[in-house]
Structure formats: C-alpha cells, structure tokens
Short mmCIF file of C-alpha atoms in Angstrom, two decimals:
data_model
loop_
_atom_site.label_atom_id
_atom_site.label_comp_id
_atom_site.label_asym_id
_atom_site.label_seq_id
_atom_site.Cartn_x
_atom_site.Cartn_y
_atom_site.Cartn_z
CA MET A 24 45.58 130.64 118.32
CA PRO A 25 48.64 128.41 118.30
CA ALA A 26 49.56 129.59 121.78
CA LEU A 27 46.86 127.33 123.18
CA SER A 28 48.71 124.28 121.89
CA ARG A 29 50.30 123.66 125.30
CA PHE A 30 46.83 122.75 126.59
CA PRO A 31 46.01 119.75 124.37
CA ARG A 32 43.52 118.08 126.71
CA SER A 33 39.79 118.66 126.57
CA GLY A 34 37.37 118.40 129.46
CA PRO A 35 37.59 119.71 133.04
CA CYS A 36 41.15 118.53 133.71
CA ALA A 37 42.59 121.27 131.47
CA LEU A 38 39.97 124.00 131.71
CA ALA A 39 41.53 126.04 134.49
CA ALA A 40 44.84 126.15 132.70
CA VAL A 41 43.49 128.22 129.84
CA LEU A 42 42.95 131.08 132.25
CA SER A 43 46.64 131.82 132.67
CA LEU A 44 47.24 135.29 131.25
CA SER A 45 49.47 134.13 128.42
CA ALA A 46 46.85 131.75 127.12
CA LEU A 47 44.04 134.11 128.03
CA VAL A 48 45.23 136.90 125.80
CA ALA A 49 46.05 134.41 123.09
CA GLY A 50 42.43 133.40 123.14
CA CYS A 51 41.05 136.89 123.59
CA GLY A 52 41.27 137.73 119.93
CA GLY A 53 40.50 141.40 120.09
CA PRO A 54 38.24 144.06 121.54
CA SER A 55 34.65 143.49 122.46
CA ASP A 56 33.35 145.03 119.22
CA GLY A 57 33.65 141.68 117.46
CA ALA A 58 36.85 142.38 115.55
CA PRO A 59 38.40 139.25 114.06
CA ALA A 60 40.86 137.51 116.32
CA VAL A 61 43.54 136.99 113.69
CA THR A 62 44.16 138.56 110.31
CA ALA A 63 46.51 136.73 107.98
CA ALA A 64 49.09 139.03 106.38
CA THR A 65 51.23 136.36 104.68
CA SER A 66 51.37 132.58 104.77
CA THR A 67 53.13 132.70 108.16
CA GLU A 68 52.39 136.16 109.59
CA VAL A 69 49.32 136.89 111.67
CA THR A 70 48.09 140.16 113.14
CA VAL A 71 46.28 140.11 116.48
CA PRO A 72 44.21 143.16 117.50
CA VAL A 73 44.82 144.36 121.06
CA SER A 74 41.88 145.66 123.09
CA ALA A 75 41.58 149.40 123.49
CA VAL A 76 43.07 151.30 126.44
CA THR A 77 41.63 154.30 128.26
CA THR A 78 43.29 156.37 130.99
CA THR A 79 41.93 158.47 133.85
CA VAL A 80 44.13 160.94 135.75
CA LEU A 81 43.64 160.77 139.52
CA ASP A 82 46.42 163.22 140.45
CA PRO A 83 48.33 165.36 137.89
CA GLY A 84 51.46 165.41 140.03
CA ALA A 85 53.87 168.21 140.78
CA GLU A 86 54.90 171.09 138.54
CA PRO A 87 56.41 171.27 136.02
CA ARG A 88 53.93 169.13 134.11
CA SER A 89 53.95 168.12 130.47
CA VAL A 90 52.23 165.70 128.15
CA VAL A 91 54.14 162.42 127.74
CA ARG A 92 54.39 161.31 124.11
CA LEU A 93 56.24 158.24 122.92
CA VAL A 94 57.22 159.14 119.36
CA PRO A 95 60.51 157.51 118.32
CA GLU A 96 61.81 158.56 114.92
CA ALA A 97 61.77 156.31 111.87
CA GLY A 98 64.88 154.19 111.60
CA VAL A 99 65.61 154.16 115.35
CA GLN A 100 66.96 150.79 116.48
CA GLN A 101 66.89 149.23 119.94
CA GLY A 102 68.20 146.06 121.55
CA VAL A 103 66.38 144.80 124.64
CA VAL A 104 65.79 141.51 126.45
CA LEU A 105 62.29 140.30 127.35
CA THR A 106 61.93 137.61 130.04
CA THR A 107 58.64 135.91 130.91
CA ARG A 108 57.41 133.06 133.11
CA SER A 109 53.99 131.75 134.10
CA GLU A 110 53.45 129.40 137.03
CA VAL A 111 50.05 127.73 136.79
CA PHE A 112 48.87 125.04 139.23
CA GLN A 113 45.35 123.65 139.11
CA ARG A 114 43.25 121.03 140.82
CA VAL A 115 39.95 119.42 139.82
CA GLY A 116 37.98 118.29 142.86
CA ASP A 117 40.11 115.98 144.98
CA ASP A 118 42.43 115.02 142.12
CA PRO A 119 46.17 115.66 142.50
CA GLN A 120 47.36 119.14 141.63
CA GLN A 121 48.62 119.55 138.06
CA ASP A 122 51.34 121.84 136.82
CA PHE A 123 50.58 123.79 133.62
CA SER A 124 53.43 126.27 134.05
CA THR A 125 55.31 127.84 131.17
CA PRO A 126 59.09 127.65 131.63
CA GLU A 127 61.06 130.86 131.93
CA LEU A 128 61.87 132.26 128.49
CA THR A 129 64.53 134.85 127.68
CA LEU A 130 64.13 136.63 124.35
CA PRO A 131 66.81 139.00 122.99
CA LEU A 132 64.92 141.42 120.73
CA SER A 133 66.15 143.75 118.00
CA ALA A 134 63.58 146.44 117.23
CA THR A 135 63.45 148.95 114.39
CA VAL A 136 60.97 151.79 113.99
CA GLU A 137 59.65 151.29 110.47
CA ARG A 138 57.11 154.09 110.56
CA ALA A 139 56.99 157.08 112.89
CA VAL A 140 54.05 159.14 114.07
CA SER A 141 53.22 161.96 111.64
CA ASP A 142 50.37 164.31 110.77
CA GLU A 143 49.15 161.67 108.33
CA ASP A 144 49.61 158.64 110.58
CA PRO A 145 48.89 158.57 114.35
CA SER A 146 50.83 155.36 115.08
CA THR A 147 54.37 154.08 115.37
CA VAL A 148 55.02 150.77 113.59
CA VAL A 149 57.84 148.67 115.03
CA ASP A 150 59.45 145.58 113.50
CA ILE A 151 61.07 143.13 115.94
CA THR A 152 63.44 140.21 115.33
CA VAL A 153 63.95 137.50 117.93
CA GLY A 154 67.56 136.61 118.57
CA SER A 155 69.01 133.52 120.26
CA ALA A 156 66.31 132.71 122.81
CA THR A 157 67.05 130.58 125.87
CA SER A 158 65.19 128.66 128.57
CA PRO A 159 66.35 126.56 131.54
CA ASP A 160 63.79 123.95 130.47
CA GLU A 161 65.70 121.33 128.46
CA THR A 162 62.90 120.50 126.01
CA LEU A 163 62.03 124.11 125.26
CA GLY A 164 65.65 125.21 125.22
CA SER A 165 66.60 122.68 122.56
CA ALA A 166 63.64 123.71 120.39
CA LEU A 167 64.42 127.42 120.43
CA SER A 168 67.39 127.31 118.05
CA ASP A 169 65.16 126.89 114.98
CA ALA A 170 63.02 129.84 116.13
CA GLU A 171 65.90 132.34 115.96
CA GLY A 172 65.01 135.04 113.46
CA SER A 173 61.28 134.88 114.16
CA GLY A 174 59.59 138.20 113.61
CA ALA A 175 57.08 140.28 115.53
CA GLY A 176 55.75 143.79 115.31
CA LEU A 177 53.77 146.36 117.23
CA THR A 178 51.49 149.24 116.30
CA ILE A 179 51.79 151.80 119.09
CA GLY A 180 49.98 155.09 119.67
CA PRO A 181 51.71 158.23 121.02
CA THR A 182 50.48 157.42 124.55
CA GLY A 183 52.17 154.02 124.43
CA ALA A 184 48.91 152.12 123.92
CA ILE A 185 49.42 149.09 121.67
CA SER A 186 46.65 148.47 119.14
CA ALA A 187 48.04 145.47 117.22
CA LEU A 188 50.58 142.68 117.58
CA ARG A 189 52.10 140.95 114.54
CA LEU A 190 53.74 137.53 114.76
CA GLU A 191 55.79 135.77 112.11
CA PRO A 192 57.56 132.61 113.31
CA THR A 193 60.33 131.05 111.27
CA PRO A 194 59.12 128.19 109.05
CA ASP A 195 61.26 125.65 110.92
CA ALA A 196 60.18 126.69 114.42
CA ALA A 197 58.78 123.78 116.44
CA ASN A 198 55.32 124.23 117.91
CA ILE A 199 56.63 124.34 121.49
CA ALA A 200 59.04 127.17 120.64
CA ARG A 201 56.51 129.03 118.52
CA SER A 202 53.90 128.82 121.27
CA ALA A 203 56.30 129.98 124.00
CA ILE A 204 57.45 133.00 121.98
CA GLU A 205 53.89 133.98 121.11
CA GLN A 206 52.79 133.74 124.73
CA ALA A 207 55.74 135.87 125.84
CA PHE A 208 54.66 138.64 123.49
CA TYR A 209 51.03 138.37 124.62
CA GLN A 210 52.08 138.76 128.24
CA ALA A 211 54.28 141.73 127.42
CA VAL A 212 51.61 143.50 125.37
CA TYR A 213 49.03 143.31 128.16
CA ARG A 214 51.54 144.48 130.76
CA THR A 215 52.64 147.73 129.12
CA VAL A 216 52.16 151.25 130.49
CA SER A 217 50.04 153.83 128.67
CA PHE A 218 50.20 157.53 129.48
CA PRO A 219 47.29 159.95 129.77
CA GLU A 220 46.49 162.66 127.24
CA GLU A 221 46.78 165.30 129.98
CA ALA A 222 49.97 166.94 131.22
CA VAL A 223 51.49 165.18 134.24
CA GLY A 224 54.44 165.67 136.57
CA VAL A 225 56.39 163.63 139.08
CA GLY A 226 53.99 162.02 141.54
CA ALA A 227 51.15 161.88 139.01
CA VAL A 228 48.75 158.96 139.38
CA TRP A 229 46.48 157.64 136.66
CA GLU A 230 44.42 154.53 135.93
CA ILE A 231 44.83 152.41 132.81
CA HIS A 232 41.64 150.54 131.86
CA GLN A 233 41.60 147.63 129.42
CA GLN A 234 39.37 144.63 128.76
CA VAL A 235 41.12 141.28 128.58
CA MET A 236 38.90 138.67 127.00
CA SER A 237 39.02 134.89 126.94
CA ALA A 238 36.69 132.32 125.45
CA GLY A 239 33.60 132.95 127.50
CA ILE A 240 35.04 135.21 130.21
CA THR A 241 35.77 138.93 130.13
CA LEU A 242 38.09 140.60 132.63
CA ASP A 243 38.35 144.27 133.49
CA GLN A 244 42.03 145.03 133.95
CA VAL A 245 42.89 148.22 135.82
CA GLY A 246 46.45 149.41 136.19
CA THR A 247 47.26 152.22 138.60
CA ALA A 248 50.40 154.03 137.45
CA THR A 249 52.52 156.49 139.42
CA LEU A 250 55.15 158.66 137.71
CA VAL A 251 58.20 158.21 139.94
CA GLU A 252 60.94 159.93 137.97
CA ARG A 253 61.39 161.82 134.71
CA GLU A 254 64.68 162.94 133.27
CA ASP A 255 64.51 164.17 129.67
CA ASP A 256 63.11 161.21 127.65
CA ARG A 257 63.62 158.64 130.41
CA ILE A 258 60.54 157.95 132.53
CA THR A 259 60.11 155.55 135.46
CA VAL A 260 56.60 154.46 136.42
CA ASP A 261 55.43 152.25 139.29
CA VAL A 262 52.34 150.27 138.40
CA LYS A 263 49.79 148.10 140.21
CA VAL A 264 47.48 145.80 138.27
CA GLU A 265 44.19 144.18 139.21
CA GLN A 266 41.80 142.03 137.20
CA THR A 267 38.15 141.35 137.97
CA PRO A 268 35.64 139.27 135.96
CA ARG A 269 32.70 141.17 134.50
CA GLU A 270 30.35 138.20 134.87
CA SER A 271 29.70 135.61 137.55
CA THR A 272 29.78 132.71 135.09
CA TRP A 273 32.50 131.34 132.85
CA VAL A 274 31.14 130.01 129.53
CA LEU A 275 33.52 127.21 128.64
CA PRO A 276 35.04 127.01 125.17
CA ASN A 277 33.81 124.58 122.52
CA GLY A 278 30.33 124.32 124.00
CA GLN A 279 31.46 122.45 127.12
CA GLY A 280 28.98 124.21 129.39
CA ARG A 281 29.34 126.78 132.18
CA LEU A 282 31.08 127.14 135.51
CA ASP A 283 30.15 129.59 138.27
CA ILE A 284 33.02 131.86 139.31
CA GLU A 285 33.21 131.27 143.05
CA GLN A 286 36.44 133.21 143.62
CA TYR A 287 38.68 135.29 141.38
CA THR A 288 41.72 137.26 142.46
CA MET A 289 44.53 138.44 140.21
CA ALA A 290 46.69 141.40 141.18
CA GLY A 291 50.29 142.53 141.31
CA GLU A 292 52.77 145.34 140.97
CA GLY A 293 56.10 146.35 139.54
CA SER A 294 58.00 149.14 137.85
CA MET A 295 58.66 150.09 134.23
CA THR A 296 61.29 152.37 132.74
CA ILE A 297 60.54 153.87 129.35
CA ASP A 298 62.57 156.03 126.99
CA ALA A 299 60.25 158.17 124.88
CA SER A 300 62.75 158.08 122.01
CA LEU A 301 62.73 154.26 121.85
CA PRO A 302 59.94 151.85 120.91
CA LEU A 303 60.21 149.28 123.75
CA PRO A 304 60.64 149.54 127.53
CA VAL A 305 64.29 149.76 128.57
CA GLY A 306 63.87 148.13 131.99
CA GLY A 307 61.46 146.95 134.64
CA GLU A 308 59.59 143.98 136.02
CA LEU A 309 55.95 143.25 136.81
CA THR A 310 54.60 140.26 138.77
CA VAL A 311 50.89 139.44 138.93
CA ARG A 312 49.49 136.59 141.01
CA GLY A 313 46.18 135.22 142.14
CA ASP A 314 43.79 132.35 142.86
CA GLN A 315 40.61 131.31 141.11
CA THR A 316 37.89 128.82 141.97
CA TYR A 317 35.13 127.64 139.64
CA VAL A 318 32.28 125.26 140.41
CA GLU A 319 29.66 123.51 138.32
CA PRO A 320 26.21 125.16 138.62
CA ASP A 321 24.78 122.05 140.31
CA GLY A 322 27.44 122.30 143.01
CA GLY A 323 29.42 119.41 141.59
CA THR A 324 33.03 119.55 140.46
CA ARG A 325 35.17 122.36 141.87
CA LEU A 326 38.06 123.67 139.79
CA SER A 327 40.77 125.66 141.58
CA GLN A 328 43.85 127.36 140.23
CA SER A 329 46.74 129.48 141.44
CA GLN A 330 49.06 131.35 139.12
CA VAL A 331 51.95 133.79 139.00
CA ASP A 332 52.89 135.70 135.83
CA ARG A 333 56.18 137.57 135.52
CA VAL A 334 57.32 139.93 132.79
CA GLY A 335 60.72 141.61 132.79
CA TRP A 336 62.62 143.98 130.49
CA ASN A 337 66.28 144.89 130.54
CA THR A 338 68.80 146.59 128.27
CA PRO A 339 72.03 144.62 127.88
CA ASP A 340 75.32 146.38 128.41
CA ARG A 341 76.90 147.42 125.15
#
C-alpha cells in the first residue's frame, strides 16, 4: 500500500517502524481469510477490506435497554474534523534512536450517505470528501494543498462495524500528502466503536474483538466499551483498547527472516460520541501507546520501539 512509502529503507534499521498502527493497518490488507488487500475500482480509487468485528456483552447495563442501530438516512450530510498523530521512536541495538513519527494531520471531512440500510441491503455506504487539510509540519503542510478534494468512503453495518474503506486521492496529490491522508483513515477505521446486537442501557459494558494484521504478525485487538450516556440518537461511549500478538515470532516482510517478540505492549483509552443519525463520530479522542522489543533468534540484534497513536474527532461550530 502507498501508506508504507514513508518507510523507504530496507533492512533492520526500518523494520520496527512498520509496526506503527497507521502503517500496520495499511499493510494488513484484510481479514485472515485471504481476501485481497486492495481492489481497484477505478484508475485512482482502491478499496481496502477491513477485518471483521465481533462483540460480547459483559454487562447489559441499566433499564431501559434498547438495541443501538446506526442507520442514517440516504442523503444525510455531515461535516466533521478528523485529527491524527503517530509518534514512533525506534532503536536498533546500540544505535542512536530514530524518529519515524507521522506529523499531526487535521482533515476537515464532508460526508454524504449515498446508500442507507434497507431490507435489500444491510450496509450504509458513505462518500467522504477531504477539505483543506493542515499540518504543523512545514513539508507536509505545503504538500496538502494539492490533496484537497481527495475522496474516501466507508461501508458500515448497522452496529457501526466498518467492512470496507475506499480511497481516491486527487491526481495531483504528492506522495507525502497521499500517504498521510491514507494513514489517517486507517487509524480512524481501526479505532471506531461497534455496538452489540443485544439491547443495552447506560452502564453497559461490552468487548469489541478484531484482528489487526501486518506482514508476518497478527494482533488480537480487544476494545472494552462502556455506554456512559444516551440521549435520543446521541451516544457517548468510553473505550479501552489493548493489542496482543497471536504468535511469538514476527515474520519480516520481503523474506528478510524472523524476529522473536521479546516484549509487546500496546494499550490505551478514550471516549467517543456518536449520533445514530449521522455516518461519522461527532466527537471524541482515543490515545493508544506502548513499547515493543524484538530480537534475532540467535540472540543478536535487538530492535526496540515506543509509540503513541492519537485519533480525535470534533464537529466544528456552524
């Protein structure tokens, strides 16, 4: 995927960097059933499958309870701002620490529900246009002007689970801007809240299970959501997220060998506010952080990394 373009180096000095979430989900392709990573829809548009989500209710919460369904009507429009940032610092052996961070990116988004849930179709299809994006990073900021008007899209089930992400950058968008926008959407997609099929009330707690897959490493991501407040269509949920590797070995991309996973922590928390009549979150922020250490099987080179990923949503004042 183009989102990996910010990691041009090969060999150990860049390997840890590809494990930042934004790059990780760019490289994940799709679910573990072998679905293709990218499906071309036009000369510039690609569709990326998103791995399946399951939920388990731990506490149904207080009465009254009801089933939460996110089913905005066709034609509904929404303006929202997505902000992302990834701080990634990694060290190989005794070498100096390197910074592979992604600068903060602010994306004004205009979303339109193109297709609503119906008896014939179980999904909502949302078209998104990127407005005038900004970044405090001078190089990225200057490149973003040609990316204005880039398109994206989501296929969303009634529970809020996203099954596909579409990306269509503008033809003139520079690689650095295209990559940053793609990675922002990847982060957002894998940090959304899905609701259970069962009826829930205030205080309800449920787990959200999803596999996040990279080249050679599979992570089990578990989000624990708590329904804090519900007023008509507006719902506020607190969420905690934790990732754990399914294997003890990381198979490196491009046949570069294996590394043993000596340590892996990645966890965080935040809050999300959702309006069931709108396609995108209306507010909230989630921060996930952790440290990872990898070592060659013969006990040689040690690769360590620390990272912090932040995703935020807000609705601008009209």
